[in-house]
Coordinates of C-alpha atoms and ligand atoms in Angstrom, one line a residue:
X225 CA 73.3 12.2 -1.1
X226 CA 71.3 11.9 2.4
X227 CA 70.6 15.4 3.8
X228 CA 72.0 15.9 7.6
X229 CA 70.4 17.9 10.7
X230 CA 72.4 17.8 13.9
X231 CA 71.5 19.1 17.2
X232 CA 73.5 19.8 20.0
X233 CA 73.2 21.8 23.8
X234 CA 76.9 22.5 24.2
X235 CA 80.4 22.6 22.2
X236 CA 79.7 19.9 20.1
X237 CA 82.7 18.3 19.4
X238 CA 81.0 15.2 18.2
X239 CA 79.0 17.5 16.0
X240 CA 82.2 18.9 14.6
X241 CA 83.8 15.5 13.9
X242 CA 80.5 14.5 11.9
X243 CA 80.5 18.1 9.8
X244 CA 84.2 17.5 9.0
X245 CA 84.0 13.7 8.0
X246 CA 81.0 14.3 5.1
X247 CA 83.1 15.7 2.7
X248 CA 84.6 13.9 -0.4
X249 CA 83.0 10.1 -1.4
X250 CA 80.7 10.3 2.0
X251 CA 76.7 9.1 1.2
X252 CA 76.1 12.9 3.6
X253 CA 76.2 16.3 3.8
X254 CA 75.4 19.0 6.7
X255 CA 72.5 20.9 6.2
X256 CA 71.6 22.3 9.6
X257 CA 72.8 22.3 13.3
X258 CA 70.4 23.4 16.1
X259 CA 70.8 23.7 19.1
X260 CA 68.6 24.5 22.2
X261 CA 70.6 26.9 24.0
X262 CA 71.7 30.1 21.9
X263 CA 75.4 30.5 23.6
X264 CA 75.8 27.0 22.8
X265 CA 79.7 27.0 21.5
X266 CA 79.2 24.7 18.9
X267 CA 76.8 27.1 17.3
X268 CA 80.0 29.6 15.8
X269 CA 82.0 26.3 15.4
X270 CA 79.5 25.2 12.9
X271 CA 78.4 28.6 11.4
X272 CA 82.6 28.6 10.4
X273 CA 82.5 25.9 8.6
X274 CA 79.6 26.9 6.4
X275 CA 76.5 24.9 7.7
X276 CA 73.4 26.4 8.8
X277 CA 73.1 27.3 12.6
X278 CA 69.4 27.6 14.4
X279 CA 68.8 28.1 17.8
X280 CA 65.6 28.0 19.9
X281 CA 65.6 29.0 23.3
X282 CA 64.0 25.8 25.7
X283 CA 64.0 28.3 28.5
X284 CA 61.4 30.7 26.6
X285 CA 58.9 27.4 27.0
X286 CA 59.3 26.9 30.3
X287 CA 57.6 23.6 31.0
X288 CA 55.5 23.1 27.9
X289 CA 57.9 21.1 25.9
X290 CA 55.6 20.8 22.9
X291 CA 55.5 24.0 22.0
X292 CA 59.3 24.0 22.5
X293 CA 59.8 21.4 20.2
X294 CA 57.0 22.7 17.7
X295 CA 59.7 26.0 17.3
X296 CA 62.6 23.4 17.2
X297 CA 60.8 21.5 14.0
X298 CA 60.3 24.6 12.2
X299 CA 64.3 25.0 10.9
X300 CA 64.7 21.3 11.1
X301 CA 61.8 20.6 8.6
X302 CA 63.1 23.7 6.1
X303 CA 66.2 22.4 6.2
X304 CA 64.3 18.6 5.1
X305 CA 67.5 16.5 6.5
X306 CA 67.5 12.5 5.8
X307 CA 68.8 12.2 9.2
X308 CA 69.1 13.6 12.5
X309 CA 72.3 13.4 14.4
X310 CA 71.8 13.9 18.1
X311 CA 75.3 14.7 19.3
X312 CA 75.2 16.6 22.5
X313 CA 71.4 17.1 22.7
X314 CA 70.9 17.7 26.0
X315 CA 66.6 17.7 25.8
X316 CA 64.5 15.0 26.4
X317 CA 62.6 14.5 22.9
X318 CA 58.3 13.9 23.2
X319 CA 57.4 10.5 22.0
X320 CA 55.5 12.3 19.6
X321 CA 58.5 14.3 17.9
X322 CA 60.6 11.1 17.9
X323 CA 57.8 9.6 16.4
X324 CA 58.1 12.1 13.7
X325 CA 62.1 10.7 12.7
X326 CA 61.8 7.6 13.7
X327 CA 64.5 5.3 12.0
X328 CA 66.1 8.4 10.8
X329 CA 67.2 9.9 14.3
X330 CA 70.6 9.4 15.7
X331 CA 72.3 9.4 19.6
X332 CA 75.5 9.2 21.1
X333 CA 75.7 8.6 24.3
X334 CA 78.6 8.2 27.0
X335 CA 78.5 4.3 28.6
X336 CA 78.1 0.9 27.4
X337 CA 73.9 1.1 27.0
X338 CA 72.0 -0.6 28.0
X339 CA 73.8 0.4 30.8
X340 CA 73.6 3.6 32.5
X341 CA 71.0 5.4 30.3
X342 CA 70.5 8.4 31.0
X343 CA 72.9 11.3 33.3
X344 CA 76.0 11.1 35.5
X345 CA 76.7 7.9 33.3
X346 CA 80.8 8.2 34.2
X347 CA 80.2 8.4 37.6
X348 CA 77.9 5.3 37.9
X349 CA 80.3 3.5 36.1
X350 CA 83.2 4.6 38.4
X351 CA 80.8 4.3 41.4
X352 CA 79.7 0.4 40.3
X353 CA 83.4 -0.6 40.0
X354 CA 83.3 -1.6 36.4
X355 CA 86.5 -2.3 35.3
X356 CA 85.0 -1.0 31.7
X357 CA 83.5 1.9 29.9
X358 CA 82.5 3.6 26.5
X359 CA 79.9 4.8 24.9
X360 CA 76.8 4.1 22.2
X361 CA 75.3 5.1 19.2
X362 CA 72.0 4.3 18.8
X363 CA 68.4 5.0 16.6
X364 CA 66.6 7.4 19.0
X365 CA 63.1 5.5 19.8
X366 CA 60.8 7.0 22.4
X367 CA 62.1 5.2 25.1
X368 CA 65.1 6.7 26.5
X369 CA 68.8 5.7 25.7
X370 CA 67.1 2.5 24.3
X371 CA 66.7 2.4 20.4
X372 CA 68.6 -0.3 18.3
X373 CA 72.4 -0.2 18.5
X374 CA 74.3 1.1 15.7
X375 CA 77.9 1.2 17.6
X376 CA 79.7 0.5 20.8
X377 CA 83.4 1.9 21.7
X378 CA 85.4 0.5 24.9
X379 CA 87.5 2.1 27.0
X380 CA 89.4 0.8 30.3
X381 CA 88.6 2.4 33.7
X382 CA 91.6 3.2 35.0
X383 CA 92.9 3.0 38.8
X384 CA 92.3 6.5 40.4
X385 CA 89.8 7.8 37.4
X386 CA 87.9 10.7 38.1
X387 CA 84.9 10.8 36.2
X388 CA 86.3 14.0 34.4
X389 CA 89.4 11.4 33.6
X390 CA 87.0 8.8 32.8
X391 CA 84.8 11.2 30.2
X392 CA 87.9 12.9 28.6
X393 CA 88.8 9.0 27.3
X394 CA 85.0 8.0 26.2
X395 CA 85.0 11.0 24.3
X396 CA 88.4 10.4 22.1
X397 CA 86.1 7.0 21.3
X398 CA 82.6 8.8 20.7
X399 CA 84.6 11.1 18.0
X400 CA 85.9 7.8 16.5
X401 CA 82.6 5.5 16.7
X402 CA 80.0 8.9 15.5
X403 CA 81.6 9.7 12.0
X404 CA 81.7 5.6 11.8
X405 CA 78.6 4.7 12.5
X406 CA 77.0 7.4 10.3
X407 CA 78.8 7.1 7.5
X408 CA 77.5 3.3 7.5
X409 CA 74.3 4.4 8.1
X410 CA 73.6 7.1 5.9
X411 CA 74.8 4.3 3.0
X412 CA 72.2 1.8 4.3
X413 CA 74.0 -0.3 6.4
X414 CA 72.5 -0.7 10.3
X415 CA 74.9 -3.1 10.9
X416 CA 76.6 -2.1 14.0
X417 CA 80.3 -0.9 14.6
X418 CA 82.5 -2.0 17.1
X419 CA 85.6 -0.3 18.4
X420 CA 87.9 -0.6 21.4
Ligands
GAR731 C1 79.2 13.8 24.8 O1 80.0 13.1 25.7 C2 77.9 13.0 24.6 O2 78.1 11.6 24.6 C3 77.1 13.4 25.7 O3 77.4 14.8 25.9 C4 78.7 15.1 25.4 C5 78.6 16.2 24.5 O4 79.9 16.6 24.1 N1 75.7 13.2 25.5 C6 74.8 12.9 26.4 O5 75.1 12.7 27.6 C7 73.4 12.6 25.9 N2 72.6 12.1 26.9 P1 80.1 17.5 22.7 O6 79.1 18.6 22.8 O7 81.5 18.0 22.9 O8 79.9 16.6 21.6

């Protein structure tokens, strides 16, 4: 049974949709979720269903993101996951703490990488006139939004889509492709998944 850490900035829905798919025959269980912020939402979502919570404050590291993520290892390291499930994260990771998971580390992110790595990823989309969207899940490396991909979901953009419009349908897709993609991974399989 691979061991699970997930981290997440806000109200982690993705997160949620991982926690509640490892249950029964899955290859995974939750054993922690972190998050950087500690009114992140997520956080009381999580602690509900039984997993772990941990917080650690970026903002009481102001710009010295290694000692940041030196307090962010300490919970993920008890907690000794298999794999780490971005879903949400809102940090930048150090090369050297990706370094650390490497192969073992998780992302989701909202467009069709290798497009739009990266913020504001809806409104570029809608901005360049792509007739398409969706989103990614991909092995974090230390470049960013760039690792190996483990999944792609497709949505159409739609005449008149805000990118509020626009995110609310990537993200029906993201808690599809997530819980996907991991259960495939966490059984050995990097094959990637494709939905649209
Ligand atoms: C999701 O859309 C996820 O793809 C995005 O943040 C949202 C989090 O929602 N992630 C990124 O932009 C990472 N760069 P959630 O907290 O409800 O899962």
């Amino acid at each position: 049974m691979k061991r699970v850490a997930l981290l997440i900035s806000g109200g982690g829905s993705n997160m949620l949709r991982l926690v509640e798919s490892m249950v029964g025959d899955h290859p995974a269980r939750p054993v922690l979720v972190a998050s950087n912020d500690p009114e992140a939402s997520g956080l009381a979502k999580a602690a509900a269903l039984g997993v772990p919570v941990a917080s650690v404050d970026h903002r009481n590291f102001g710009k010295d993101r290694a000692a940041f993520e030196a307090a962010l290892l300490q919970p993920i390291l008890a907690a000794e996951p298999d794999i780490i499930c971005l879903a949400g994260f809102m940090r930048v990771l150090t090369p050297s703490f990706v370094r650390q998971f490497e192969g073992r580390m998780l992302n989701i992110h909202p467009s069709l990488l290798p497009k739009y790595p990266g913020l504001h990823t809806h409104q570029r989309a809608l901005d360049a006139g792509d007739i398409e969207a969706g989103c990614s899940v991909h092995e974090v490396t230390a470049e960013l939004d760039a690792g190996p991909l483990l999944g792609q979901a497709r949505v159409p953009v739609l005449q008149g889509d805000t990118a509020e419009a626009l995110a609310a349908r990537v993200l029906v897709m993201e808690h599809k492709l997530y819980p996907q993609v991991l259960r495939r991974y966490a059984s050995g399989d990097r094959s990637p998944v494709y939905l649209s």
